[in-house]
mmCIF file with all atom_site columns, C-alpha atoms in Angstrom:
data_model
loop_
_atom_site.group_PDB
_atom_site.id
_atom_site.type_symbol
_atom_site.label_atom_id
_atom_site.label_alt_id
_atom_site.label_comp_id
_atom_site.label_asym_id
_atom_site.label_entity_id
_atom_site.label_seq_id
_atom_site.pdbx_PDB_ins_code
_atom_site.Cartn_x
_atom_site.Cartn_y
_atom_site.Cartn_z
_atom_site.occupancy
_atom_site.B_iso_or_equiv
_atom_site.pdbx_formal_charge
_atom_site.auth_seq_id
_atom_site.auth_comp_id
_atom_site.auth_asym_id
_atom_site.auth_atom_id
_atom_site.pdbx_PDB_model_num
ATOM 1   C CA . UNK J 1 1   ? 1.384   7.172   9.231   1.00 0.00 ? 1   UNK J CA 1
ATOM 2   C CA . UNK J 1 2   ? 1.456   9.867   11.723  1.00 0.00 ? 2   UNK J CA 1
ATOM 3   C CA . UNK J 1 3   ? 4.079   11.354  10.194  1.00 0.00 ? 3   UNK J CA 1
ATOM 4   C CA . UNK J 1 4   ? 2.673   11.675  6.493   1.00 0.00 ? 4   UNK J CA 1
ATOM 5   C CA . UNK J 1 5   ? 0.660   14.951  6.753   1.00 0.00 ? 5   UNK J CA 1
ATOM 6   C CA . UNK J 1 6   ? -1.725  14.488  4.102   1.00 0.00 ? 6   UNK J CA 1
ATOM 7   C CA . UNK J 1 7   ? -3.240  11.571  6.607   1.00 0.00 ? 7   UNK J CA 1
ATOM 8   C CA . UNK J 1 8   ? -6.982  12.699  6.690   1.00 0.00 ? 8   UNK J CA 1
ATOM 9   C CA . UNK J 1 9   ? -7.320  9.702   9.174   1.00 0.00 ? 9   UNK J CA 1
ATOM 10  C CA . UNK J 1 10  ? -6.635  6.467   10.690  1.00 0.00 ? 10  UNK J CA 1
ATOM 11  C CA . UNK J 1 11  ? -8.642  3.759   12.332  1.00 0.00 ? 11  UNK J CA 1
ATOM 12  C CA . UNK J 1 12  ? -9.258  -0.195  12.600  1.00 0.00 ? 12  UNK J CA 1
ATOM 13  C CA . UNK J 1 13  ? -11.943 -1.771  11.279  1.00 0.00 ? 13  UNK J CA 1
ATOM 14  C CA . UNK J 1 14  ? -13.338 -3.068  14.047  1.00 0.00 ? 14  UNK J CA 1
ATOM 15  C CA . UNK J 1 15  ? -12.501 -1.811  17.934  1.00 0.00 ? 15  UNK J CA 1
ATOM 16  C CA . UNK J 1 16  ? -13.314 -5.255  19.024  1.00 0.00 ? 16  UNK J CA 1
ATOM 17  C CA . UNK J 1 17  ? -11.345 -7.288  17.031  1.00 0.00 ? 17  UNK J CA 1
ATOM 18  C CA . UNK J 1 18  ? -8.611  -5.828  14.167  1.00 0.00 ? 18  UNK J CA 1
ATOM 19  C CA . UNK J 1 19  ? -7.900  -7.315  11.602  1.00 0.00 ? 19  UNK J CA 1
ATOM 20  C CA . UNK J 1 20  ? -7.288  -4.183  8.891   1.00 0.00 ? 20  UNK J CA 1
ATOM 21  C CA . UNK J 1 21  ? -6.091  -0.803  9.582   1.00 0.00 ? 21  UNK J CA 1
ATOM 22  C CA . UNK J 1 22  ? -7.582  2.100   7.422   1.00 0.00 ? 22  UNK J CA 1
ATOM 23  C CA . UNK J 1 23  ? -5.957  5.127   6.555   1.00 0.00 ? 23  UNK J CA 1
ATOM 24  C CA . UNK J 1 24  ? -7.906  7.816   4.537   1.00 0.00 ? 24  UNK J CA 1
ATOM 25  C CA . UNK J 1 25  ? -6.103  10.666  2.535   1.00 0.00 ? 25  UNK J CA 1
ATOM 26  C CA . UNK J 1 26  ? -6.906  13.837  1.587   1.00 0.00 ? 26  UNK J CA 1
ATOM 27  C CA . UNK J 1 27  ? -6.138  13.470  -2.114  1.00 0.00 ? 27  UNK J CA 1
ATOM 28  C CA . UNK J 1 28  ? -4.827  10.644  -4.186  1.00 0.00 ? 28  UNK J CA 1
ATOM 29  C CA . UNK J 1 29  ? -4.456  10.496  -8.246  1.00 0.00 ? 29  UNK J CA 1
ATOM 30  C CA . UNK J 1 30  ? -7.880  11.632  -9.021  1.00 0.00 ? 30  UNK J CA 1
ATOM 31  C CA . UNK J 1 31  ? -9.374  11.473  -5.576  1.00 0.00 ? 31  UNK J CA 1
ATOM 32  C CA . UNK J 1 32  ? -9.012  10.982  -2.083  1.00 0.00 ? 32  UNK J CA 1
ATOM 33  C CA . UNK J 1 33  ? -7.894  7.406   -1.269  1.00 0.00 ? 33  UNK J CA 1
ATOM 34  C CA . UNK J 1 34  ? -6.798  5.422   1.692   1.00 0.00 ? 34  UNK J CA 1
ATOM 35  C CA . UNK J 1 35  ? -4.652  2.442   2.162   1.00 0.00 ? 35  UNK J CA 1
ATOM 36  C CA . UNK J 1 36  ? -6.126  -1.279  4.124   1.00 0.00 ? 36  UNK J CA 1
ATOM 37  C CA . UNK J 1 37  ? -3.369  -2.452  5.839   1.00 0.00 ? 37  UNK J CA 1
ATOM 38  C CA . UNK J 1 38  ? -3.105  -6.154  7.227   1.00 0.00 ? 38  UNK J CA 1
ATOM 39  C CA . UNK J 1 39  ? -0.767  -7.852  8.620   1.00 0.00 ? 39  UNK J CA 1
ATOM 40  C CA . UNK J 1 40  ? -0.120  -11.056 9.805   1.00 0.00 ? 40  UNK J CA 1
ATOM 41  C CA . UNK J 1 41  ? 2.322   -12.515 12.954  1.00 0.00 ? 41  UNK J CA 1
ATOM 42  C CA . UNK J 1 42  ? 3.967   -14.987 10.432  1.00 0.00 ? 42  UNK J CA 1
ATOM 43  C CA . UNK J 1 43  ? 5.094   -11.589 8.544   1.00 0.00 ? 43  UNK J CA 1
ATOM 44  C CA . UNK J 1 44  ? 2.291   -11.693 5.914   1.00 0.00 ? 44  UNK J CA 1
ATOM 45  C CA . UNK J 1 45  ? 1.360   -8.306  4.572   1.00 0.00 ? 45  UNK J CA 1
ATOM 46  C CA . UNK J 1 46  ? -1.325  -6.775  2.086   1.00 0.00 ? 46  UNK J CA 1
ATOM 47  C CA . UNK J 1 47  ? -1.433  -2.892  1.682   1.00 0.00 ? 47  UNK J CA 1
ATOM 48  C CA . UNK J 1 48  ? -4.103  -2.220  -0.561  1.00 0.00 ? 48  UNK J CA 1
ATOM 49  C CA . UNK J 1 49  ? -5.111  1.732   -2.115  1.00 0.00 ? 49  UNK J CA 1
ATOM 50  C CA . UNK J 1 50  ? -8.041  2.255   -3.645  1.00 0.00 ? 50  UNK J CA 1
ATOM 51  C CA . UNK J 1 51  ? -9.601  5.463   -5.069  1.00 0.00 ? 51  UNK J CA 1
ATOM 52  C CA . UNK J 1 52  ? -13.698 5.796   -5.556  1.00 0.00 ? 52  UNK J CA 1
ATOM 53  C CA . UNK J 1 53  ? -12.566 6.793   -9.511  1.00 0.00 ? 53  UNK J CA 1
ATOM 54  C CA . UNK J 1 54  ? -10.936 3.470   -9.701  1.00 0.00 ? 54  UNK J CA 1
ATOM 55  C CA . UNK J 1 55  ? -6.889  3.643   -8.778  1.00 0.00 ? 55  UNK J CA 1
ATOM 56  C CA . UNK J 1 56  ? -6.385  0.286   -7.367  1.00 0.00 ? 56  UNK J CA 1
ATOM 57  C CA . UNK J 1 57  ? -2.578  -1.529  -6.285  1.00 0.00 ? 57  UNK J CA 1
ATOM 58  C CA . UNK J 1 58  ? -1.693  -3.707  -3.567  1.00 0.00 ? 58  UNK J CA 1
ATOM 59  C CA . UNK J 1 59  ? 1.733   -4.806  -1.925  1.00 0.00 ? 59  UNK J CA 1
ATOM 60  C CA . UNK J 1 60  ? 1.511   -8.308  -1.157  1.00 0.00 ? 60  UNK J CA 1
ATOM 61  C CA . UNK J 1 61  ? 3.764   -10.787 0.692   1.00 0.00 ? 61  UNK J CA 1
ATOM 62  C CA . UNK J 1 62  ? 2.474   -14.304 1.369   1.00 0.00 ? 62  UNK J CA 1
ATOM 63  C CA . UNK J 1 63  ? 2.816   -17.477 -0.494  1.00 0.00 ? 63  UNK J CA 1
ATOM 64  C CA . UNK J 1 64  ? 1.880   -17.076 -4.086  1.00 0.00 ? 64  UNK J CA 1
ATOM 65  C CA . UNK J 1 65  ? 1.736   -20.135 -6.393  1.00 0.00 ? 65  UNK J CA 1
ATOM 66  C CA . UNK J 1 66  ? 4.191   -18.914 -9.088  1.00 0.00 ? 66  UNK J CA 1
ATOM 67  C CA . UNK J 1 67  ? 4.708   -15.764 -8.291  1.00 0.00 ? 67  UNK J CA 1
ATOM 68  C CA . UNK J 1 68  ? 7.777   -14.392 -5.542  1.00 0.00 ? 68  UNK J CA 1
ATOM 69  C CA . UNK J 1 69  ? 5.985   -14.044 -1.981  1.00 0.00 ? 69  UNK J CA 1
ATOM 70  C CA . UNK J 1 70  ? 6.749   -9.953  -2.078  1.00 0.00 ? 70  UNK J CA 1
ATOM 71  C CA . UNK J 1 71  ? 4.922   -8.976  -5.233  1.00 0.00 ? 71  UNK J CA 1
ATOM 72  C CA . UNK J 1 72  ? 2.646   -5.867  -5.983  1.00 0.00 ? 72  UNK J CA 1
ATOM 73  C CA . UNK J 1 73  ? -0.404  -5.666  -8.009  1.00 0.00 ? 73  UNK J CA 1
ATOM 74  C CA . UNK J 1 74  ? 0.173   -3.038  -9.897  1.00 0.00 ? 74  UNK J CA 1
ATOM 75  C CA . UNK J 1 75  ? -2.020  0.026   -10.857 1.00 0.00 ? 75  UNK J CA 1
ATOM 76  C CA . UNK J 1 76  ? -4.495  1.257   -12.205 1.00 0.00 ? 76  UNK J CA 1
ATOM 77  C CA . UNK J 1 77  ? -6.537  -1.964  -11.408 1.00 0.00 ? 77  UNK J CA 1
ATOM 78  C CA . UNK J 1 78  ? -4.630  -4.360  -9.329  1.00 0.00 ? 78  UNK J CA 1
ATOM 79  C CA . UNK J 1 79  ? -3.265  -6.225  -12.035 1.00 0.00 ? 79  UNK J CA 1
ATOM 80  C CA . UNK J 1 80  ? -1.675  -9.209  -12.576 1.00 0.00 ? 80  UNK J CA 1
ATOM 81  C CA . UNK J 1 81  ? 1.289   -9.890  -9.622  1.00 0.00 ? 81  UNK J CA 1
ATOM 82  C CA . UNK J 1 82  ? 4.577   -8.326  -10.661 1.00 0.00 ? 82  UNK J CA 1
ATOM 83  C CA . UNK J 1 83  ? 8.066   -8.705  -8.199  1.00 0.00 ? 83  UNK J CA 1
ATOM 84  C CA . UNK J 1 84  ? 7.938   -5.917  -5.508  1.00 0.00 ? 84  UNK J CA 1
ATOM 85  C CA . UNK J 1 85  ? 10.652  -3.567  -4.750  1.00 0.00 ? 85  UNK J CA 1
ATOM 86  C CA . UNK J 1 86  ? 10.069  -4.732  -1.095  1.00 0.00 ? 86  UNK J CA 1
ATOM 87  C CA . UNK J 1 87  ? 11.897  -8.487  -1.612  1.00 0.00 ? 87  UNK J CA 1
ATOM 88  C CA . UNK J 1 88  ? 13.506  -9.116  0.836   1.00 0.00 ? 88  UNK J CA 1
ATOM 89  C CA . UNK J 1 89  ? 12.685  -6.513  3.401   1.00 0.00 ? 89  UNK J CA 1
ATOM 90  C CA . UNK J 1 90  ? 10.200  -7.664  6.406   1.00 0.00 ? 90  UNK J CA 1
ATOM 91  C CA . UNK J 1 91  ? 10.396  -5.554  9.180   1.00 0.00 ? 91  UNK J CA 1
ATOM 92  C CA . UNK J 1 92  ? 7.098   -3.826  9.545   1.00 0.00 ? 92  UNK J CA 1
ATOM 93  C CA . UNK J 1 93  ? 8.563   -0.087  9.933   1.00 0.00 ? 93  UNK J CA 1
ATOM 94  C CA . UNK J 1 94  ? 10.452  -0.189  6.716   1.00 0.00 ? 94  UNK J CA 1
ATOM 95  C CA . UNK J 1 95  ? 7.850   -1.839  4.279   1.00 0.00 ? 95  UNK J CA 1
ATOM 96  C CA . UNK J 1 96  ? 5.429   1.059   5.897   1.00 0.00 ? 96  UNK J CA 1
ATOM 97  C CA . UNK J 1 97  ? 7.877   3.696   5.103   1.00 0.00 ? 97  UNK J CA 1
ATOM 98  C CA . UNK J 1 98  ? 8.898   2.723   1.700   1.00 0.00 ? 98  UNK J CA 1
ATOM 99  C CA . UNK J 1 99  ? 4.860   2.064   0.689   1.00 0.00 ? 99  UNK J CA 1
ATOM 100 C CA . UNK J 1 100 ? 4.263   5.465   1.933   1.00 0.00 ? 100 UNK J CA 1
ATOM 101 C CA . UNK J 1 101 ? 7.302   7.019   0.441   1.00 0.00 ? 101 UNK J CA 1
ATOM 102 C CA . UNK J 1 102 ? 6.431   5.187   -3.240  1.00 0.00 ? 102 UNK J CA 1
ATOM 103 C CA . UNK J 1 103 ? 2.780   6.305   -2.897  1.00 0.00 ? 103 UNK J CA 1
ATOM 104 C CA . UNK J 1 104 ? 3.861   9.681   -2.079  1.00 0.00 ? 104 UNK J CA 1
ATOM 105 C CA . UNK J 1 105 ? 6.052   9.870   -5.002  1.00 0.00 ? 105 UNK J CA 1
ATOM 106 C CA . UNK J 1 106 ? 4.246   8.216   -7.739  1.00 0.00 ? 106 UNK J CA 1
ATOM 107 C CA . UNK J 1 107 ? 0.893   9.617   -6.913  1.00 0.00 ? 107 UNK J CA 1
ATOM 108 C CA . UNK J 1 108 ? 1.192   13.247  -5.372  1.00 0.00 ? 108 UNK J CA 1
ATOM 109 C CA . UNK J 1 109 ? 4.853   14.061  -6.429  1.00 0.00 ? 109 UNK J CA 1
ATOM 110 C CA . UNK J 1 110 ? 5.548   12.911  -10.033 1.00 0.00 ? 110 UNK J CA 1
ATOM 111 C CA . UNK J 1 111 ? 1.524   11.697  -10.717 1.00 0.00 ? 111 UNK J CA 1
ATOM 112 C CA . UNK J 1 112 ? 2.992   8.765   -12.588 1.00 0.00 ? 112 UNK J CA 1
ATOM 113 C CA . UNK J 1 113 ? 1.938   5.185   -11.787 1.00 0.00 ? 113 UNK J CA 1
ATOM 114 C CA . UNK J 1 114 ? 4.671   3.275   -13.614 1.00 0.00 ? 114 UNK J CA 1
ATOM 115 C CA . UNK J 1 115 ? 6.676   4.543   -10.761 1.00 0.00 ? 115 UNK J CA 1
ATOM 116 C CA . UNK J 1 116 ? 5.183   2.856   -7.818  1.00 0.00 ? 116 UNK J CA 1
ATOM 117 C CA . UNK J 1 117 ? 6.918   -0.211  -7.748  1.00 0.00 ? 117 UNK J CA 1
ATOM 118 C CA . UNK J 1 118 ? 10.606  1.397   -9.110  1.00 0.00 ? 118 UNK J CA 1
ATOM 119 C CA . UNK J 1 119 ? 13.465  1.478   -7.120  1.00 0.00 ? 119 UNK J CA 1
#
């Protein structure tokens, strides 16, 4: 996230014991918004964005009864599950990098939802 320069900032929830990291930006869709990132060892993820005016998604992975383990929830209110664009990719650095790059694209760039989860 270091990288993205419209990062306002970035901390963990807690110092004592992490469980979500939270990255605030300086605009959004309608407002700013930030990401809550978790991840688990077993290679469970959840990226959640949320805007105060009500732009909610989330990229899952995890066991889902009837639904693929990557899916999204997609905007403007966290919907239903859907496939993600991210099946079959794990590693950590990529599924940061293409959230980032989708969210960058779909909200800032072309300010077109339907886009987040396109290839």
């Amino acid at each position: 996230m270091t990288e993205e320069p419209l990062v306002e900032a970035a901390e963990f929830d807690t110092p004592v014991s992490p469980s979500e990291l939270l990255v605030a930006f300086e605009t959004g869709l309608e407002t700013a918004g930030r990401f809550e990132i978790t991840w688990w060892e077993a290679g469970a993820y959840r990226f959640h964005y949320t805007e105060p005016d009500g732009v909610d998604f989330r990229f899952d992975r995890h066991p889902k009864d009837g639904d693929p383990q990557a899916h999204v929830h997609p905007p403007p209110d966290a919907g239903a599950a859907e496939p993600s664009l991210l099946a079959g990719t794990t590693q950590p650095q990529v599924v940061t990098r293409v959230i980032v790059s989708q969210w960058r694209s779909a909200i800032i760039e072309q300010r077109d939802l339907t886009l987040l989860n396109e290839r």
